[in-house]
Coordinates of C-alpha atoms in Angstrom, one line a residue:
M18 CA 18.3 13.7 5.5
T19 CA 20.3 16.6 7.0
T20 CA 22.8 16.2 9.8
E21 CA 20.3 17.3 12.2
E22 CA 17.4 15.3 10.9
A23 CA 19.7 12.4 11.3
L24 CA 20.2 13.0 14.9
R25 CA 16.8 12.7 15.8
V26 CA 16.1 10.1 14.3
V27 CA 19.9 8.0 15.3
P28 CA 20.4 7.5 19.0
R29 CA 23.8 8.1 19.8
T30 CA 23.9 5.1 21.5
A31 CA 22.5 3.0 18.2
G32 CA 23.0 -0.4 17.5
A33 CA 24.1 -1.7 13.7
G34 CA 20.0 -1.8 13.3
E35 CA 19.6 1.8 13.9
L36 CA 22.7 2.9 12.1
F37 CA 21.7 1.0 9.0
Q38 CA 18.4 3.6 8.6
L39 CA 20.7 6.4 8.0
L40 CA 21.6 4.2 4.6
R41 CA 18.6 3.5 3.5
D42 CA 18.1 6.5 1.4
G43 CA 20.6 5.0 -0.9
Q44 CA 23.3 7.6 -0.7
P45 CA 26.8 6.4 0.2
R46 CA 28.4 7.7 3.4
T47 CA 31.3 7.3 4.7
R48 CA 32.7 6.4 8.1
A49 CA 33.5 9.6 9.2
E50 CA 30.3 10.8 8.0
L51 CA 28.5 8.4 9.6
A52 CA 30.4 9.1 13.0
A53 CA 29.7 12.6 12.9
V54 CA 26.0 11.9 12.7
T55 CA 25.8 9.4 15.7
G56 CA 28.6 10.8 17.6
Q57 CA 29.8 7.4 17.9
A58 CA 33.5 6.5 17.3
R59 CA 35.0 5.7 14.4
S60 CA 35.9 2.3 15.4
T61 CA 32.2 1.3 16.6
I62 CA 31.1 2.6 13.3
A63 CA 33.8 0.2 11.3
A64 CA 32.7 -2.7 13.4
R65 CA 29.0 -2.0 12.3
I66 CA 29.7 -1.5 8.9
D67 CA 31.6 -4.8 8.6
L68 CA 28.6 -6.3 9.9
L69 CA 26.0 -4.6 7.7
M70 CA 28.4 -5.3 4.7
A71 CA 28.8 -9.3 6.0
S72 CA 24.9 -9.7 5.7
G73 CA 24.6 -8.6 2.5
L74 CA 22.3 -4.9 2.7
V75 CA 25.6 -2.5 3.0
A76 CA 28.6 -2.4 -0.2
P77 CA 31.2 -0.6 -1.1
A78 CA 30.4 2.5 -3.1
G79 CA 33.2 3.8 -4.6
A80 CA 35.7 6.4 -2.9
T81 CA 34.6 9.7 -2.1
T82 CA 36.9 12.9 -3.6
S83 CA 40.2 13.3 -1.4
T84 CA 40.7 16.3 0.3
G85 CA 44.4 15.4 0.8
G86 CA 46.0 11.4 1.3
R87 CA 44.2 8.4 0.8
P88 CA 40.1 9.1 -0.3
P89 CA 38.1 7.5 1.9
A90 CA 35.8 4.7 0.7
T91 CA 31.4 5.1 0.8
F92 CA 28.7 2.7 1.8
A93 CA 25.6 2.5 0.6
F94 CA 22.1 0.5 0.9
N95 CA 22.4 -2.9 -1.2
P96 CA 18.7 -3.1 -1.9
D97 CA 19.6 -6.2 -4.4
A98 CA 20.6 -8.4 -0.9
R99 CA 17.1 -9.6 -0.6
V100 CA 13.9 -9.9 -2.0
V101 CA 10.5 -9.9 -1.0
L102 CA 7.2 -11.0 -2.8
A103 CA 4.0 -8.7 -2.8
V104 CA 0.4 -9.9 -3.1
D105 CA -2.8 -7.9 -3.9
L106 CA -5.9 -9.8 -3.8
G107 CA -9.3 -8.8 -4.7
A108 CA -12.5 -10.1 -5.1
T109 CA -12.2 -10.9 -8.5
H110 CA -8.1 -10.4 -9.4
A111 CA -5.0 -11.1 -7.8
H112 CA -1.5 -9.2 -8.9
L113 CA 2.1 -10.9 -7.4
A114 CA 5.3 -8.6 -7.7
V115 CA 8.3 -9.8 -6.4
T116 CA 10.6 -6.8 -5.5
D117 CA 14.2 -5.9 -4.2
L118 CA 14.3 -4.1 -0.9
A119 CA 14.0 -0.6 -2.5
S120 CA 10.3 -1.7 -3.8
T121 CA 11.8 -1.9 -7.4
V122 CA 9.8 -4.7 -9.6
L123 CA 11.4 -7.4 -10.7
A124 CA 8.7 -9.7 -12.1
E125 CA 4.8 -9.6 -11.7
L126 CA 2.0 -10.9 -13.4
E127 CA -1.9 -10.6 -12.7
A128 CA -4.8 -13.4 -13.3
P129 CA -8.3 -13.3 -12.6
I130 CA -9.5 -15.6 -9.4
S131 CA -12.5 -15.3 -7.1
I132 CA -11.7 -14.7 -3.5
A133 CA -15.1 -16.4 -2.8
D134 CA -13.3 -19.7 -3.3
G135 CA -12.2 -19.9 -0.1
P136 CA -8.7 -19.3 1.8
D137 CA -7.2 -23.2 0.7
V138 CA -8.0 -22.6 -3.0
I139 CA -6.7 -19.2 -3.1
L140 CA -3.8 -19.2 -0.5
G141 CA -2.7 -22.5 -2.5
W142 CA -2.6 -20.8 -5.3
V143 CA -0.5 -17.9 -4.2
A144 CA 2.5 -19.8 -2.3
Q145 CA 2.6 -21.9 -5.7
T146 CA 2.6 -18.7 -7.8
G147 CA 4.8 -16.8 -5.3
E148 CA 7.5 -20.0 -5.6
E149 CA 7.5 -19.7 -9.4
L150 CA 7.4 -15.9 -9.7
V151 CA 10.6 -16.0 -7.7
R152 CA 12.4 -18.2 -9.5
S153 CA 11.1 -16.4 -12.6
S154 CA 13.0 -13.4 -11.5
G155 CA 16.5 -15.1 -11.2
R156 CA 16.2 -15.8 -7.4
S157 CA 16.0 -18.2 -5.5
L158 CA 13.1 -18.8 -2.1
D159 CA 16.5 -18.8 -0.1
D160 CA 16.6 -15.1 -0.9
L161 CA 13.1 -13.9 0.1
V162 CA 12.9 -12.4 2.9
S163 CA 9.4 -11.5 3.6
V164 CA 5.7 -11.7 2.1
G165 CA 3.4 -8.6 1.8
V166 CA -0.4 -9.4 1.6
G167 CA -3.3 -7.2 0.6
L168 CA -7.1 -8.6 1.3
P169 CA -10.2 -6.8 0.3
G170 CA -12.2 -7.2 3.5
P171 CA -11.3 -5.9 7.3
V172 CA -8.1 -7.5 8.9
E173 CA -6.9 -7.9 12.3
H174 CA -3.6 -6.3 11.6
S175 CA -1.3 -7.6 14.5
T176 CA -2.6 -11.1 13.9
G177 CA -2.9 -10.8 9.9
R178 CA -6.7 -12.5 10.2
P179 CA -9.2 -11.2 8.0
I180 CA -12.7 -10.8 10.4
N181 CA -16.2 -11.2 9.4
P182 CA -14.8 -10.4 6.1
P183 CA -18.4 -9.7 3.8
I184 CA -17.1 -10.8 0.3
M185 CA -14.8 -13.4 1.5
P186 CA -16.8 -16.4 2.7
A187 CA -14.8 -18.9 4.6
W188 CA -12.3 -16.6 5.3
D189 CA -13.0 -15.4 9.0
D190 CA -10.4 -15.7 11.0
V191 CA -8.1 -17.6 9.0
D192 CA -4.2 -17.5 9.9
V193 CA -2.8 -16.3 6.7
P194 CA 0.2 -15.6 8.0
G195 CA 0.8 -18.7 9.3
V196 CA -0.5 -20.8 6.0
L197 CA 1.8 -18.6 3.9
S198 CA 4.8 -18.7 5.9
T199 CA 4.7 -22.4 6.1
R200 CA 4.5 -22.7 2.5
L201 CA 6.9 -19.8 1.6
G202 CA 9.5 -19.9 4.7
A203 CA 9.1 -16.5 5.1
S204 CA 7.5 -13.9 7.3
V205 CA 4.1 -12.7 6.1
L206 CA 2.5 -9.7 7.2
V207 CA -1.5 -9.0 5.7
D208 CA -3.4 -5.9 5.8
N209 CA -6.5 -4.5 4.2
D210 CA -6.0 -4.1 0.2
V211 CA -6.7 -0.5 0.5
N212 CA -4.5 0.5 3.4
I213 CA -1.5 -1.4 1.0
M214 CA -2.8 0.3 -1.9
A215 CA -2.7 3.8 0.1
L216 CA 0.8 3.1 1.2
G217 CA 2.2 2.2 -2.2
E218 CA 0.4 5.4 -3.7
H219 CA 1.9 7.5 -0.4
R220 CA 5.4 6.2 -0.7
T221 CA 5.9 6.1 -4.6
E222 CA 4.1 9.2 -5.5
W223 CA 3.6 11.5 -2.6
P224 CA 6.4 11.1 0.0
G225 CA 6.2 15.0 0.6
V226 CA 2.0 14.8 1.6
S227 CA 1.6 14.2 5.4
D228 CA -2.3 13.6 5.2
L229 CA -3.6 11.7 2.8
L230 CA -6.9 9.7 2.0
F231 CA -7.0 7.1 -0.3
V232 CA -10.1 5.8 -1.9
K233 CA -10.6 2.3 -3.8
V234 CA -13.4 2.3 -6.1
A235 CA -13.9 -1.3 -7.2
T236 CA -16.3 -4.1 -6.4
G237 CA -16.5 -2.6 -3.1
I238 CA -15.2 0.9 -1.7
G239 CA -12.9 1.8 0.9
A240 CA -10.0 4.2 2.3
G241 CA -6.6 4.1 3.5
I242 CA -5.5 7.1 5.5
I243 CA -2.1 8.6 5.9
S244 CA -1.9 11.0 9.0
D245 CA 1.3 12.7 9.9
G246 CA 3.0 11.2 7.1
A247 CA 1.9 7.4 8.4
L248 CA -0.9 4.6 7.6
R249 CA -3.4 4.9 10.2
R250 CA -5.3 1.5 10.8
G251 CA -7.5 2.0 14.0
A252 CA -7.4 0.0 17.1
Q253 CA -8.5 -3.2 15.6
G254 CA -7.1 -2.1 11.5
A255 CA -10.8 -1.3 10.6
A256 CA -10.2 2.4 9.9
G257 CA -10.8 3.9 6.6
D258 CA -13.8 1.2 5.9
I259 CA -16.3 3.9 4.3
G260 CA -18.0 1.1 2.1
H261 CA -20.2 0.6 5.0
V262 CA -21.0 4.5 5.9
A263 CA -24.7 5.1 5.5
V264 CA -25.6 7.0 2.7
S265 CA -28.7 9.0 3.0
D266 CA -31.9 8.8 1.1
R267 CA -30.7 5.6 0.1
S268 CA -32.2 3.2 3.2
E269 CA -34.2 0.9 0.8
V270 CA -30.6 -0.5 -1.0
P271 CA -29.7 -3.7 0.7
C272 CA -25.7 -4.4 0.9
R273 CA -24.0 -7.9 1.3
C274 CA -22.9 -6.9 5.0
G275 CA -26.2 -7.3 5.9
N276 CA -27.2 -3.3 6.5
L277 CA -29.3 -0.9 4.1
G278 CA -28.1 1.9 2.2
C279 CA -24.6 1.4 2.5
L280 CA -22.3 3.0 0.4
E281 CA -20.9 0.1 -1.4
A282 CA -24.2 -1.2 -2.1
V283 CA -25.2 2.1 -4.4
A284 CA -22.0 3.4 -5.5
S285 CA -19.6 0.6 -6.1
G286 CA -18.6 -0.9 -9.7
Q287 CA -21.2 -3.7 -8.8
A288 CA -23.8 -1.5 -7.6
V289 CA -23.3 0.8 -10.6
A290 CA -23.2 -2.1 -13.3
Q291 CA -26.4 -3.5 -11.5
Q292 CA -28.0 -0.2 -12.3
L293 CA -27.0 -0.3 -15.5
A294 CA -28.0 -4.3 -16.5
A295 CA -31.2 -3.2 -14.9
G296 CA -31.8 -0.8 -17.5
G297 CA -30.9 -3.1 -20.6
L298 CA -27.2 -2.4 -20.8
E299 CA -24.6 -5.5 -20.6
A300 CA -23.0 -5.0 -17.6
S301 CA -21.7 -7.8 -14.7
G302 CA -18.9 -6.0 -12.9
S303 CA -16.7 -2.7 -12.8
N304 CA -14.4 -3.9 -15.9
D305 CA -18.3 -4.0 -17.6
V306 CA -18.7 -0.2 -16.9
V307 CA -15.7 1.0 -17.6
A308 CA -15.5 -0.4 -20.8
L309 CA -19.1 1.4 -21.4
V310 CA -18.0 4.6 -20.2
R311 CA -14.7 4.7 -22.6
S312 CA -17.1 3.7 -25.7
G313 CA -19.1 6.9 -25.0
D314 CA -22.2 5.8 -23.4
L315 CA -24.2 8.2 -22.2
A316 CA -26.2 6.3 -19.2
A317 CA -22.4 5.0 -18.0
S318 CA -20.9 8.3 -17.8
R319 CA -24.6 9.4 -15.9
A320 CA -24.6 6.5 -13.4
V321 CA -20.4 6.6 -13.0
R322 CA -20.9 10.3 -12.2
Q323 CA -23.6 10.0 -9.7
A324 CA -21.7 7.4 -7.9
G325 CA -19.2 9.8 -8.0
R326 CA -21.6 12.4 -5.9
D327 CA -22.5 9.6 -3.6
I328 CA -19.0 9.0 -2.8
G329 CA -18.2 12.8 -2.3
T330 CA -21.2 13.1 0.3
V331 CA -19.2 10.4 2.4
L332 CA -16.1 11.7 2.0
A333 CA -17.2 15.2 2.8
G334 CA -17.6 14.1 6.0
C335 CA -14.2 12.5 6.0
V336 CA -12.3 15.6 5.0
S337 CA -14.3 17.6 7.8
L338 CA -13.1 14.9 10.2
L339 CA -9.1 14.2 9.0
N340 CA -8.3 17.4 6.9
P341 CA -6.2 15.8 4.6
S342 CA -4.5 17.8 1.3
M343 CA -5.1 15.5 -1.0
I344 CA -7.7 12.9 -1.8
V345 CA -6.3 10.1 -4.4
V346 CA -8.8 8.1 -6.1
G347 CA -7.9 4.6 -7.7
G348 CA -9.5 1.4 -8.2
V349 CA -11.1 -0.2 -11.4
V350 CA -13.6 2.4 -11.7
A351 CA -12.0 5.2 -11.7
S352 CA -9.9 4.3 -14.6
S353 CA -13.1 5.2 -16.4
G354 CA -12.0 8.8 -16.9
E355 CA -12.9 12.0 -15.0
H356 CA -16.8 11.2 -14.7
L357 CA -16.3 9.5 -11.2
I358 CA -14.2 12.1 -9.8
A359 CA -15.6 15.3 -11.2
G360 CA -18.6 13.9 -9.4
I361 CA -16.4 13.2 -6.2
R362 CA -15.1 17.0 -6.1
E363 CA -18.8 18.6 -7.1
V364 CA -19.9 17.5 -3.8
V365 CA -16.8 17.7 -1.4
Y366 CA -16.1 21.1 -2.7
R367 CA -19.7 22.1 -2.1
R368 CA -20.6 20.7 1.2
S369 CA -17.2 20.7 3.5
L370 CA -16.1 23.7 5.3
P371 CA -13.6 26.3 3.0
L372 CA -10.9 26.4 5.2
A373 CA -10.6 22.1 5.0
T374 CA -11.0 22.7 1.2
Q375 CA -8.6 25.4 0.8
H376 CA -5.8 23.5 -0.6
L377 CA -7.5 20.0 -1.0
R378 CA -6.5 18.3 -4.0
I379 CA -8.4 15.5 -5.4
V380 CA -6.9 13.4 -7.8
A381 CA -6.6 10.3 -9.8
S382 CA -4.3 7.4 -8.7
R383 CA -0.6 7.6 -10.3
T384 CA 0.3 3.9 -9.4
G385 CA -2.6 2.6 -10.9
N386 CA -2.8 -1.5 -10.5
R387 CA 0.3 -1.7 -8.9
A388 CA -0.6 0.5 -6.1
G389 CA -1.2 -2.8 -4.2
V390 CA 1.7 -4.7 -4.8
L391 CA 3.7 -1.3 -4.0
G392 CA 2.1 -0.9 -0.8
A393 CA 2.4 -4.7 0.1
S394 CA 6.0 -4.7 -1.0
A395 CA 6.6 -1.4 1.2
M396 CA 4.9 -3.0 4.0
A397 CA 7.2 -6.6 4.0
V398 CA 10.5 -4.3 3.4
D399 CA 9.4 -1.7 6.4
H400 CA 9.1 -4.6 8.9
V401 CA 12.8 -6.9 7.4
L402 CA 14.1 -3.4 7.4
S403 CA 13.4 -2.5 11.0
P404 CA 16.3 -1.8 13.7
E405 CA 15.0 -4.6 15.6
A406 CA 15.0 -7.1 12.6
I407 CA 18.8 -5.9 11.1
D408 CA 19.9 -6.2 14.9
A409 CA 18.3 -10.0 14.8
L410 CA 19.6 -10.7 11.6
I411 CA 23.5 -9.7 12.3
G412 CA 23.4 -10.6 16.1

């Protein structure tokens, strides 16, 4: 961060919470450097650094090179001060991770679940497994300051409650943050699973890309929108729900949301598996589709390529509307190889205007199955390290 950038971010009257934002990049800084950036008195900076050090969030980072006299001490963010629990729940899988405050994974596990088992079963399992995972990372629950959760359905982000989720019976309006915070003793933030995947992919692999669309293709289909460098959720948190956009010429296909011809009903991993099973192949879900493609089955490869084309028809509209510079494709079906992305590229580049696709890249996810937990961690960390949260912690 340059001095000019820092001055735009940190007000000259900044408290300790705002001052801390200068240190989040991990770079050691002296009191004099911080005073120069903020315009605050050295004594004010020293007092606030002392408060941040007492909280454990900032630690001494050694002395810098002296230009004469005693070398000045430097200070830096200490991401090991606390931990967060990241939870990525899908229709049939769960991925949990304990991370430090820089979203470095300390311990993680994956397990098969059925989200349809309901909130009592699933949230009880998440709480118990989360406690065990924190301890297995060598930390105690006292170190746990926040929990980030991704759910496979629409979520009202302001409350963390799922709203009429099509594949989550009995989950409607459940107080997920309340249930988990009672069990784990930490603040809980909840979002749609594709939003946290978009956040994880963006923060980890493409931080310099301001406009990015993350598309998940698995049991369902959804998109997470990064615009002007920030995650965009829409008015109620429903932005990016492309799985329930109608696909032309497919109006006869029923979707589990109650409508006909939805993208998810014709191009998701589950939809492709049903198509292949109708043709005599053994396929009951996304993983079976991926296995067939990897084994060289031509029918499966063609079906996945066509799914990519169907997804591409919807994404072409998204490109015209949002003008992203990058589309990242993730989820189980994306791991089958190039067939899915080739189908998407084929249609997007053909149907979108040249100006919108002039510099557009369509690529596979780099974070793979970790996108969700990395995003859930980032969401939780941003919450506990916000200026307001820091001031409350040390106040």
